[in-house]
Short mmCIF file of N, CA, C and O in Angstrom, two decimals:
data_model
loop_
_atom_site.label_atom_id
_atom_site.label_comp_id
_atom_site.label_asym_id
_atom_site.label_seq_id
_atom_site.Cartn_x
_atom_site.Cartn_y
_atom_site.Cartn_z
N MET W 117 -35.11 36.30 -36.28
CA MET W 117 -34.82 36.84 -34.92
C MET W 117 -35.95 36.46 -33.97
O MET W 117 -37.09 36.45 -34.34
N SER W 118 -35.54 36.19 -32.75
CA SER W 118 -36.52 35.82 -31.74
C SER W 118 -36.21 36.60 -30.48
O SER W 118 -35.16 36.41 -29.84
N GLY W 119 -37.09 37.51 -30.09
CA GLY W 119 -36.93 38.28 -28.88
C GLY W 119 -35.70 39.20 -28.98
O GLY W 119 -35.06 39.48 -27.99
N GLY W 120 -35.39 39.69 -30.15
CA GLY W 120 -34.28 40.55 -30.34
C GLY W 120 -32.94 39.89 -30.55
O GLY W 120 -31.93 40.55 -30.79
N GLN W 121 -32.91 38.54 -30.42
CA GLN W 121 -31.67 37.82 -30.63
C GLN W 121 -31.85 36.87 -31.82
O GLN W 121 -32.92 36.35 -32.03
N PRO W 122 -30.78 36.68 -32.60
CA PRO W 122 -30.85 35.73 -33.73
C PRO W 122 -31.16 34.31 -33.21
O PRO W 122 -30.75 33.94 -32.10
N ILE W 123 -31.92 33.55 -33.98
CA ILE W 123 -32.22 32.19 -33.62
C ILE W 123 -30.90 31.40 -33.48
O ILE W 123 -30.05 31.47 -34.33
N GLY W 124 -30.77 30.68 -32.43
CA GLY W 124 -29.55 29.88 -32.20
C GLY W 124 -28.46 30.65 -31.46
O GLY W 124 -27.36 30.15 -31.25
N ALA W 125 -28.74 31.87 -31.06
CA ALA W 125 -27.75 32.68 -30.38
C ALA W 125 -27.38 32.13 -29.01
O ALA W 125 -26.31 32.40 -28.49
N ASP W 126 -28.31 31.32 -28.45
CA ASP W 126 -28.00 30.79 -27.11
C ASP W 126 -27.18 29.51 -27.18
O ASP W 126 -26.78 28.96 -26.15
N LEU W 127 -26.87 29.02 -28.37
CA LEU W 127 -26.05 27.81 -28.51
C LEU W 127 -24.57 28.16 -28.36
O LEU W 127 -24.14 29.23 -28.80
N PRO W 128 -23.77 27.28 -27.79
CA PRO W 128 -22.34 27.54 -27.71
C PRO W 128 -21.76 27.64 -29.11
O PRO W 128 -22.21 26.95 -30.05
N GLU W 129 -20.75 28.50 -29.30
CA GLU W 129 -20.19 28.72 -30.63
C GLU W 129 -19.44 27.50 -31.16
O GLU W 129 -19.34 27.30 -32.33
N ASP W 130 -18.92 26.62 -30.26
CA ASP W 130 -18.17 25.47 -30.71
C ASP W 130 -19.09 24.31 -31.14
O ASP W 130 -18.65 23.36 -31.70
N GLU W 131 -20.41 24.47 -30.92
CA GLU W 131 -21.37 23.44 -31.32
C GLU W 131 -21.92 23.80 -32.68
O GLU W 131 -22.60 24.77 -32.87
N ASP W 132 -21.61 22.97 -33.70
CA ASP W 132 -22.08 23.24 -35.05
C ASP W 132 -23.49 22.68 -35.20
O ASP W 132 -23.74 21.49 -35.05
N VAL W 133 -24.42 23.57 -35.48
CA VAL W 133 -25.84 23.20 -35.57
C VAL W 133 -26.08 22.19 -36.68
O VAL W 133 -26.87 21.27 -36.56
N GLY W 134 -25.36 22.36 -37.80
CA GLY W 134 -25.61 21.50 -38.96
C GLY W 134 -24.74 20.24 -38.96
O GLY W 134 -24.77 19.47 -39.89
N ALA W 135 -23.99 19.99 -37.93
CA ALA W 135 -23.08 18.84 -37.88
C ALA W 135 -23.88 17.55 -37.76
O ALA W 135 -24.84 17.49 -37.04
N LEU W 136 -23.45 16.54 -38.50
CA LEU W 136 -24.06 15.22 -38.43
C LEU W 136 -23.45 14.45 -37.27
O LEU W 136 -22.25 14.49 -37.06
N LYS W 137 -24.30 13.75 -36.52
CA LYS W 137 -23.80 12.92 -35.43
C LYS W 137 -23.67 11.53 -35.95
O LYS W 137 -24.41 11.05 -36.79
N PRO W 138 -22.68 10.78 -35.45
CA PRO W 138 -22.52 9.40 -35.87
C PRO W 138 -23.69 8.54 -35.50
O PRO W 138 -24.35 8.77 -34.48
N LEU W 139 -24.00 7.58 -36.37
CA LEU W 139 -25.09 6.64 -36.10
C LEU W 139 -24.67 5.62 -35.00
O LEU W 139 -23.50 5.29 -34.93
N PRO W 140 -25.62 5.17 -34.24
CA PRO W 140 -25.27 4.14 -33.23
C PRO W 140 -24.75 2.88 -33.91
O PRO W 140 -25.19 2.54 -35.02
N GLU W 141 -23.82 2.23 -33.25
CA GLU W 141 -23.16 1.06 -33.81
C GLU W 141 -24.19 -0.06 -34.17
O GLU W 141 -24.07 -0.68 -35.20
N ARG W 142 -25.16 -0.21 -33.32
CA ARG W 142 -26.20 -1.24 -33.58
C ARG W 142 -26.93 -0.98 -34.87
O ARG W 142 -27.21 -1.88 -35.67
N LEU W 143 -27.30 0.27 -35.11
CA LEU W 143 -27.99 0.65 -36.34
C LEU W 143 -27.13 0.41 -37.58
O LEU W 143 -27.61 -0.11 -38.59
N VAL W 144 -25.87 0.75 -37.47
CA VAL W 144 -24.96 0.51 -38.57
C VAL W 144 -24.83 -0.95 -38.88
O VAL W 144 -24.86 -1.36 -40.07
N MET W 145 -24.76 -1.81 -37.86
CA MET W 145 -24.66 -3.25 -38.07
C MET W 145 -25.94 -3.77 -38.75
O MET W 145 -25.87 -4.57 -39.68
N GLU W 146 -27.09 -3.28 -38.31
CA GLU W 146 -28.35 -3.76 -38.95
C GLU W 146 -28.49 -3.29 -40.39
O GLU W 146 -28.93 -4.07 -41.24
N LEU W 147 -28.12 -2.08 -40.63
CA LEU W 147 -28.20 -1.56 -42.03
C LEU W 147 -27.21 -2.30 -42.93
O LEU W 147 -27.55 -2.62 -44.07
N THR W 148 -26.04 -2.65 -42.40
CA THR W 148 -25.06 -3.41 -43.19
C THR W 148 -25.59 -4.79 -43.50
O THR W 148 -25.50 -5.29 -44.62
N ALA W 149 -26.24 -5.44 -42.52
CA ALA W 149 -26.79 -6.78 -42.73
C ALA W 149 -27.89 -6.70 -43.77
O ALA W 149 -27.94 -7.61 -44.66
N HIS W 150 -28.75 -5.77 -43.71
CA HIS W 150 -29.82 -5.64 -44.68
C HIS W 150 -29.28 -5.41 -46.11
O HIS W 150 -29.77 -5.97 -47.05
N ARG W 151 -28.28 -4.58 -46.19
CA ARG W 151 -27.67 -4.28 -47.51
C ARG W 151 -27.00 -5.56 -48.07
O ARG W 151 -27.11 -5.84 -49.24
N THR W 152 -26.34 -6.29 -47.20
CA THR W 152 -25.68 -7.53 -47.64
C THR W 152 -26.72 -8.52 -48.16
O THR W 152 -26.53 -9.14 -49.24
N LEU W 153 -27.81 -8.71 -47.42
CA LEU W 153 -28.88 -9.61 -47.89
C LEU W 153 -29.48 -9.13 -49.21
O LEU W 153 -29.76 -9.92 -50.09
N ALA W 154 -29.70 -7.85 -49.33
CA ALA W 154 -30.28 -7.31 -50.58
C ALA W 154 -29.34 -7.53 -51.76
O ALA W 154 -29.78 -7.88 -52.86
N LEU W 155 -28.02 -7.35 -51.57
CA LEU W 155 -27.08 -7.60 -52.63
C LEU W 155 -27.02 -9.07 -52.99
O LEU W 155 -26.96 -9.41 -54.18
N ARG W 156 -27.05 -9.93 -52.02
CA ARG W 156 -27.06 -11.40 -52.31
C ARG W 156 -28.30 -11.79 -53.08
O ARG W 156 -28.25 -12.55 -54.07
N GLU W 157 -29.46 -11.25 -52.72
CA GLU W 157 -30.71 -11.54 -53.37
C GLU W 157 -30.67 -11.02 -54.81
O GLU W 157 -31.09 -11.71 -55.75
N ALA W 158 -30.20 -9.83 -55.00
CA ALA W 158 -30.10 -9.25 -56.33
C ALA W 158 -29.19 -10.06 -57.23
O ALA W 158 -29.49 -10.32 -58.38
N ARG W 159 -28.10 -10.51 -56.67
CA ARG W 159 -27.15 -11.31 -57.48
C ARG W 159 -27.75 -12.66 -57.80
O ARG W 159 -27.58 -13.18 -58.91
N ARG W 160 -28.49 -13.24 -56.88
CA ARG W 160 -29.10 -14.55 -57.09
C ARG W 160 -30.17 -14.46 -58.16
O ARG W 160 -30.38 -15.37 -58.96
N CYS W 161 -30.93 -13.35 -58.20
CA CYS W 161 -32.05 -13.20 -59.11
C CYS W 161 -31.64 -12.67 -60.48
O CYS W 161 -32.48 -12.69 -61.38
N TRP W 162 -30.47 -12.18 -60.63
CA TRP W 162 -30.08 -11.57 -61.92
C TRP W 162 -29.21 -12.57 -62.70
O TRP W 162 -28.06 -12.81 -62.35
N PRO W 163 -29.77 -13.19 -63.76
CA PRO W 163 -29.09 -14.26 -64.46
C PRO W 163 -27.67 -13.90 -64.99
O PRO W 163 -26.77 -14.71 -64.86
N PRO W 164 -27.45 -12.70 -65.57
CA PRO W 164 -26.09 -12.48 -66.09
C PRO W 164 -25.01 -12.55 -65.02
O PRO W 164 -23.88 -12.90 -65.30
N SER W 165 -25.32 -12.19 -63.77
CA SER W 165 -24.31 -12.22 -62.75
C SER W 165 -23.88 -13.64 -62.36
O SER W 165 -22.83 -13.87 -61.84
N SER W 166 -24.78 -14.63 -62.64
CA SER W 166 -24.43 -16.00 -62.27
C SER W 166 -23.35 -16.55 -63.19
O SER W 166 -22.71 -17.51 -62.91
N GLU W 167 -23.16 -15.92 -64.38
CA GLU W 167 -22.13 -16.36 -65.30
C GLU W 167 -20.76 -15.83 -64.92
O GLU W 167 -19.74 -16.41 -65.29
N ILE W 168 -20.73 -14.75 -64.19
CA ILE W 168 -19.47 -14.16 -63.76
C ILE W 168 -18.99 -14.80 -62.48
O ILE W 168 -19.72 -14.83 -61.48
N GLN W 169 -17.82 -15.34 -62.45
CA GLN W 169 -17.32 -15.99 -61.26
C GLN W 169 -15.95 -15.48 -60.91
O GLN W 169 -15.12 -15.20 -61.60
#
């Protein structure tokens, strides 16, 4: 409690405090590119995967 009111009492009820906000599109694109490169590198460096086609 803060000043006699519960913490977060001043927030609108329709706003979920724990809700996740979507990531910016640019960040998603960069993360996807990094993951793609990492997967390609892992596949290139792991000999058993080169036998599977």
